Structure formats: C-alpha cells, structure tokens
C-alpha positions as protocol buffer text, in pm:
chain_id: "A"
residue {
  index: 1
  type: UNK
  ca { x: 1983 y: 19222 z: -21361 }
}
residue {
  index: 2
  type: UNK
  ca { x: 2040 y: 19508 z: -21599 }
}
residue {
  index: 3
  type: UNK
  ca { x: 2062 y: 19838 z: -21451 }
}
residue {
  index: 4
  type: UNK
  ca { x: 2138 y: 19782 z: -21115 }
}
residue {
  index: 5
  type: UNK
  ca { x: 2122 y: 20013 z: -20843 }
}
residue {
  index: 6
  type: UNK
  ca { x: 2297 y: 19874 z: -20491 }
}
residue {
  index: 7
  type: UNK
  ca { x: 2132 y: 19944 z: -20184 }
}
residue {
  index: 8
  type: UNK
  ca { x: 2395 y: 19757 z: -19987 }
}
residue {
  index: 9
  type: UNK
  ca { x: 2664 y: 19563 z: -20006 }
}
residue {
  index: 10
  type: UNK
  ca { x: 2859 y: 19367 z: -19694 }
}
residue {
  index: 11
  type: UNK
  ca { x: 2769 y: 19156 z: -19417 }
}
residue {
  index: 12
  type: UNK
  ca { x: 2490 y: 19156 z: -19268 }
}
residue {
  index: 13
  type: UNK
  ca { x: 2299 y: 18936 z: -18947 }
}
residue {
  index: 14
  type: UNK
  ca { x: 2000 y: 18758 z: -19152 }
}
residue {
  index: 15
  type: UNK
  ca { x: 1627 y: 18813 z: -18976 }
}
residue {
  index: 16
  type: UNK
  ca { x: 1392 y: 18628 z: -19116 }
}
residue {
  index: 17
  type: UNK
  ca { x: 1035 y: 18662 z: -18988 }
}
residue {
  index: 18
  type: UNK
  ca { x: 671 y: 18521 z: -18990 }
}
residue {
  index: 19
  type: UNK
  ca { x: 480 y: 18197 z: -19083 }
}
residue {
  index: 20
  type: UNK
  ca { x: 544 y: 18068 z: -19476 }
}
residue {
  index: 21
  type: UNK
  ca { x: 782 y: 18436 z: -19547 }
}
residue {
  index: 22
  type: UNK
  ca { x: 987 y: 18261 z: -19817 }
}
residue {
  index: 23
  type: UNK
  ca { x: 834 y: 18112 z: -20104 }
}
residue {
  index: 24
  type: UNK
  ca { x: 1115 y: 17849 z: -20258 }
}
residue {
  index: 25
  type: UNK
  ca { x: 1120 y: 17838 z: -20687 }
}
residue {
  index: 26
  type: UNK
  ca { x: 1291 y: 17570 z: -20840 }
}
residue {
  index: 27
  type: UNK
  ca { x: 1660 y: 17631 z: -20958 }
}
residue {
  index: 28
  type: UNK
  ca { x: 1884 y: 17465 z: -21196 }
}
residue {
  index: 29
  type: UNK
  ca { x: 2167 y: 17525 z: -21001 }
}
residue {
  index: 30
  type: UNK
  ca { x: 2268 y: 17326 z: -20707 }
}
residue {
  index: 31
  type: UNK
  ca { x: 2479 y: 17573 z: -20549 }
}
residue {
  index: 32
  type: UNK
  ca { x: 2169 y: 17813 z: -20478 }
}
residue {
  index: 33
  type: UNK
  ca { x: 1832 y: 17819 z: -20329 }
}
residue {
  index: 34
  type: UNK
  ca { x: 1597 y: 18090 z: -20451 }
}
residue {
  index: 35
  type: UNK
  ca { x: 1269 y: 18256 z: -20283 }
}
residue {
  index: 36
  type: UNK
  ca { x: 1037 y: 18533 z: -20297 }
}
residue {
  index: 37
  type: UNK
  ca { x: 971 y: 18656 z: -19977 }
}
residue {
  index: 38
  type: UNK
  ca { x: 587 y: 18626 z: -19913 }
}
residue {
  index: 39
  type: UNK
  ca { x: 501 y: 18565 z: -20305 }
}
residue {
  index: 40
  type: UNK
  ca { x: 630 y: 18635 z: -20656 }
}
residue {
  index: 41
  type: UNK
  ca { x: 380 y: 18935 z: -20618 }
}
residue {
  index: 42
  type: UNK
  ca { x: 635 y: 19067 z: -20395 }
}
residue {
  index: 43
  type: UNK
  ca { x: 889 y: 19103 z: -20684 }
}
residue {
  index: 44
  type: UNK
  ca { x: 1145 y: 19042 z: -20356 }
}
residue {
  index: 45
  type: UNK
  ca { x: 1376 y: 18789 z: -20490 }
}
residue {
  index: 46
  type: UNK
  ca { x: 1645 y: 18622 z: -20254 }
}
residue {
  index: 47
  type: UNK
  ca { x: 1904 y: 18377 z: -20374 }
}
residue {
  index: 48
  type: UNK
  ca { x: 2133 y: 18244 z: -20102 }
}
residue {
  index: 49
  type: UNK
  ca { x: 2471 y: 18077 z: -20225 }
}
residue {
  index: 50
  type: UNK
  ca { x: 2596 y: 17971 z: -19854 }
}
residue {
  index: 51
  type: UNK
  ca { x: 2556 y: 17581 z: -19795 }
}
residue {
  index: 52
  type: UNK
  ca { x: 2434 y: 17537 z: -19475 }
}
residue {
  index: 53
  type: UNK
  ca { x: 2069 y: 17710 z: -19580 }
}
residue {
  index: 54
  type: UNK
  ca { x: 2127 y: 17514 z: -19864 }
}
residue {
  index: 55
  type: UNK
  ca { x: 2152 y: 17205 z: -19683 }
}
residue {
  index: 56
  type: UNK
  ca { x: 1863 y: 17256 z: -19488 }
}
residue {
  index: 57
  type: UNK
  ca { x: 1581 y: 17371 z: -19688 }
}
residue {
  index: 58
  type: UNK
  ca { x: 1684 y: 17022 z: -19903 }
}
residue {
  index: 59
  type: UNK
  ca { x: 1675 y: 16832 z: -19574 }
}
residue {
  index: 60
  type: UNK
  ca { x: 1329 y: 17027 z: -19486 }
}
residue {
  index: 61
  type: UNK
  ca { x: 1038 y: 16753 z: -19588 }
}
residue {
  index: 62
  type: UNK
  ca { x: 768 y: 16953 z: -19445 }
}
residue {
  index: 63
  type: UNK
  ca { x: 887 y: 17286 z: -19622 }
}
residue {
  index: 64
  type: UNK
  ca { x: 1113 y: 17509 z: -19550 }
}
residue {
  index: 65
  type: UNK
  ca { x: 958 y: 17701 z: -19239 }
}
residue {
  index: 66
  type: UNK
  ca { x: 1114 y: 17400 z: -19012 }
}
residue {
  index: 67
  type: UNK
  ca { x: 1303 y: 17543 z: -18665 }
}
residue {
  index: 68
  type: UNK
  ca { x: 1600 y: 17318 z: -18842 }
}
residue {
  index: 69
  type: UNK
  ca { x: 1583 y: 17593 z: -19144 }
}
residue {
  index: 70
  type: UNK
  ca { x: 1514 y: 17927 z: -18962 }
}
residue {
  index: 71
  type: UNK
  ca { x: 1867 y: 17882 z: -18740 }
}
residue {
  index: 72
  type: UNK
  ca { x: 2042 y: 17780 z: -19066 }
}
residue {
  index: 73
  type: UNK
  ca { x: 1882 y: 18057 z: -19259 }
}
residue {
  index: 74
  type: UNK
  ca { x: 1947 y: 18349 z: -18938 }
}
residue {
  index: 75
  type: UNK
  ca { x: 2341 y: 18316 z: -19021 }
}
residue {
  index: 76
  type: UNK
  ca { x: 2567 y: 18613 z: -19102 }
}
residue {
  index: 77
  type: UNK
  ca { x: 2599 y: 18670 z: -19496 }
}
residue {
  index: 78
  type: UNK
  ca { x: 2753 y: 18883 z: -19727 }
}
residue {
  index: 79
  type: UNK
  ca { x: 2424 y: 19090 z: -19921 }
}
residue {
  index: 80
  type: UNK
  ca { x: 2417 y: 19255 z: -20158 }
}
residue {
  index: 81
  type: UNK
  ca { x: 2057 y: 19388 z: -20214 }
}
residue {
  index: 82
  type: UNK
  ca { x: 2005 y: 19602 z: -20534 }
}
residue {
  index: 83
  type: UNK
  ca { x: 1723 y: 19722 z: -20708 }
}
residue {
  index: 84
  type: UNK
  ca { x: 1639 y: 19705 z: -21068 }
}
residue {
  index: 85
  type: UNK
  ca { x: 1537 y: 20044 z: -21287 }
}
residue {
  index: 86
  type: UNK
  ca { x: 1354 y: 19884 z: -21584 }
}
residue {
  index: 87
  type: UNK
  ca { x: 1086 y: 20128 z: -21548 }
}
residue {
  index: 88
  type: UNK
  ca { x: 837 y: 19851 z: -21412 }
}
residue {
  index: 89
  type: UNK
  ca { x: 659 y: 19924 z: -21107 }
}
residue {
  index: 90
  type: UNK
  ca { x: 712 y: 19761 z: -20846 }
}
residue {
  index: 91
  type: UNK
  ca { x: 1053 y: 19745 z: -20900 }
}
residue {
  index: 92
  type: UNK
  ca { x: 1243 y: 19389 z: -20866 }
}
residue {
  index: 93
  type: UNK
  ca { x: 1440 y: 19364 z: -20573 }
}
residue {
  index: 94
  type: UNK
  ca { x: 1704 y: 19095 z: -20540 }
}
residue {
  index: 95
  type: UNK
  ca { x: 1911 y: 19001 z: -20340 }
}
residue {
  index: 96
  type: UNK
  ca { x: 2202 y: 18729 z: -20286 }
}
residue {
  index: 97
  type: UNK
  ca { x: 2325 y: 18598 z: -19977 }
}
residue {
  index: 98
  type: UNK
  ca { x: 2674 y: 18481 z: -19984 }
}
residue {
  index: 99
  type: UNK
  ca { x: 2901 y: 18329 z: -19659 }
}
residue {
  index: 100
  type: UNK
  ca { x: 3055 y: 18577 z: -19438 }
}
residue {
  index: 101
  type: UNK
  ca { x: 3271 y: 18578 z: -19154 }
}
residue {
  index: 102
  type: UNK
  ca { x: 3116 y: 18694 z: -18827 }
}
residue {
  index: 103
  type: UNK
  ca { x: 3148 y: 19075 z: -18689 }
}
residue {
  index: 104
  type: UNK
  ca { x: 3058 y: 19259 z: -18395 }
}
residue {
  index: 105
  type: UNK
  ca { x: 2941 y: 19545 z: -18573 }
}
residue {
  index: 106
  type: UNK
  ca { x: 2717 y: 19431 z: -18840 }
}
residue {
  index: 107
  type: UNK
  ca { x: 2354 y: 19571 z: -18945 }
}
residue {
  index: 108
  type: UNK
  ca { x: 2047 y: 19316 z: -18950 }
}
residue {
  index: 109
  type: UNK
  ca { x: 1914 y: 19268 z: -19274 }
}
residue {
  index: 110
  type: UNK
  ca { x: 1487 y: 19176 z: -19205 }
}
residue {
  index: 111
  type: UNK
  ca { x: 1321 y: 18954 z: -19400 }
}
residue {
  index: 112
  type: UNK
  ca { x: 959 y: 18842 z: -19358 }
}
residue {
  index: 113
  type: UNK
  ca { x: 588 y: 18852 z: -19414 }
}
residue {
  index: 114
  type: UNK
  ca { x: 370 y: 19096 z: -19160 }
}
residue {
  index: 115
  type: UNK
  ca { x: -27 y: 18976 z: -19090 }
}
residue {
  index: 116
  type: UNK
  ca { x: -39 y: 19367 z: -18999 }
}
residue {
  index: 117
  type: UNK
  ca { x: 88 y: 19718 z: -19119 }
}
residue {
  index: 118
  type: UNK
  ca { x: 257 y: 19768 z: -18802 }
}
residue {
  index: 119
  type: UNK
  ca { x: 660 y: 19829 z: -18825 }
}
residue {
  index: 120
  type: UNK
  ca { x: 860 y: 19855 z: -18446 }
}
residue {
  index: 121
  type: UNK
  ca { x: 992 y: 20173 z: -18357 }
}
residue {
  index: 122
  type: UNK
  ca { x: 1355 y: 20084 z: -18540 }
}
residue {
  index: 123
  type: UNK
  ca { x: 1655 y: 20234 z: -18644 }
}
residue {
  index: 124
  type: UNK
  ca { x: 1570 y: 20155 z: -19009 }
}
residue {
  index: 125
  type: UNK
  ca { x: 1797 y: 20300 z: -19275 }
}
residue {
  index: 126
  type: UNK
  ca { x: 1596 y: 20137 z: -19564 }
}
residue {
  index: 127
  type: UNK
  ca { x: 1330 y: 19958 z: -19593 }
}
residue {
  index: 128
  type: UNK
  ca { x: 1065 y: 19800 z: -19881 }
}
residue {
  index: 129
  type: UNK
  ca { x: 709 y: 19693 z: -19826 }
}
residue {
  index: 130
  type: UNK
  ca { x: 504 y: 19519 z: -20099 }
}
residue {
  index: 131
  type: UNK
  ca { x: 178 y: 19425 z: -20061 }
}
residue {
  index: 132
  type: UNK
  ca { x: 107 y: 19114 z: -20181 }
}
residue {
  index: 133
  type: UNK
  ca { x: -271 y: 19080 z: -20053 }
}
residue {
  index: 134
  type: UNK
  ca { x: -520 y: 19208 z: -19872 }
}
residue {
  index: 135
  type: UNK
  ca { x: -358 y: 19163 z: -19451 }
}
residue {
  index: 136
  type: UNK
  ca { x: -31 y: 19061 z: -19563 }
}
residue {
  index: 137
  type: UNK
  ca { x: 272 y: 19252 z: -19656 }
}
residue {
  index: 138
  type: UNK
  ca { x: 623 y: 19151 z: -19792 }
}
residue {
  index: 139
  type: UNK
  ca { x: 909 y: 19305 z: -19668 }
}
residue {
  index: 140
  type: UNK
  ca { x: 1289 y: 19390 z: -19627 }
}
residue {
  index: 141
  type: UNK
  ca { x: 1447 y: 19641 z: -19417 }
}
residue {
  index: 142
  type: UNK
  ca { x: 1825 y: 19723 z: -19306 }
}
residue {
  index: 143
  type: UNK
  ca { x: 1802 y: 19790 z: -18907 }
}
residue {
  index: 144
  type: UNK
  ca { x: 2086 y: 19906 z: -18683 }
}
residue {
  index: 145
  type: UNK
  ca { x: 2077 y: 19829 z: -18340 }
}
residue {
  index: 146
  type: UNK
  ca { x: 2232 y: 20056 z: -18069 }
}
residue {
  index: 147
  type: UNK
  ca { x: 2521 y: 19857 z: -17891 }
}
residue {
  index: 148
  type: UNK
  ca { x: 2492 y: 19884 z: -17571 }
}
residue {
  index: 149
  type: UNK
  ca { x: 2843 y: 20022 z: -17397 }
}
C-alpha cells in the first residue's frame, strides 16, 4: 500500500465474528491466506501469514466458517492494521496477521459481519464499519477489556 497510515501495530487476541464474515480470494502465495471481511465492498482486506489458519482454511472442504477454522483463526497475532490515503472513499483497510507469542495484556482485535447496527457497550479505541448491504455491516474494532484484579 502506498501511503500508509498505521492504526496499530503489536499483538493482538483475534475475534472473529458472525456467519460467512470472511470472504477468502485466491492468492499466489502459499504462505498467506487473504479475505475481505463480509465482501470486497467492505474494502477490509486481511492477509494472515501464521500457518495454523493457513492450514485450516486449506483443510476446510465446506468453506472456511468450519468450528475447525474459527479456533485456528481466534489465535494471538502480531497486526498491523493500517489504512490507505489514496483519496478514495471508503478507504482500504488492510491488515496482516503475523504469529505472536502469547501475553496477558493484549487488546482484542474484532473481526466480523453484524445482521444489525447494534455495537456492545465496549471499551473500543477504534473501530470501522462498512456497509456492504442493506442489514449487514462489515467491521473491525480494537477493544480493551478491563482485567479483573
């Protein structure tokens, strides 16, 4: 991406929620899956470098919203989610998921498709929605959760 304006960067707990949220495209590389969440509408492009997602969305023959897939997908990961400025609107999104080692004190980065536009009462420090048709809505959002003491 040219002009690329970093959101985040560091580990992160993945979330991924609702039916069908990724939509898988077709890479040349095998070292990399790569989805929109919700639809390419979404311009919310994830590419996720750590094997064992990897391994199961190629070992998913029904798709890749298997049980098998969501626990390999809900790992820690190094993100780093930027944003392009190429004057387009919506803006591209990306972001690549990369292995991480595990930490206590990590924020969850959520990932989905909502059939409403209802969002919890979270500790959200960023967040982008994206329509992408008439009830549904793409998403990703960086929540914190209160540890408990």
């Amino acid at each position: 991406m040219s002009n690329e304006n970093y959101l985040y960067q560091g580990n992160v707990q993945i979330h991924l929620q609702g039916q069908h949220a990724l939509l898988p495209i077709e890479s040349k590389h095998e070292d990399q899956v790569t989805y929109f969440i919700g639809s390419k509408k979404s311009r919310l492009l994830i590419r996720d470098f750590r094997e064992e997602p990897i391994l199961a969305a190629q070992r998913a023959s029904a798709g890749i919203e298997g049980i098998e897939f969501a626990a390999a997908f809900n790992q820690p990961a190094y993100a780093e989610v930027a944003i392009a400025e190429n004057g387009s609107e919506p803006e591209k999104v990306e972001i690549n998921l990369r292995p991480a080692e595990r930490s206590n004190d990590i924020p969850v980065l959520w990932l989905g498709v909502k059939n409403d536009l209802l969002m919890p009462m979270l500790d959200i420090e960023w967040e982008i929605l994206r329509p992408i048709s008439a009830k549904k809505v793409a998403f990703t959002a960086m929540v914190r959760f209160d540890k408990k003491v």
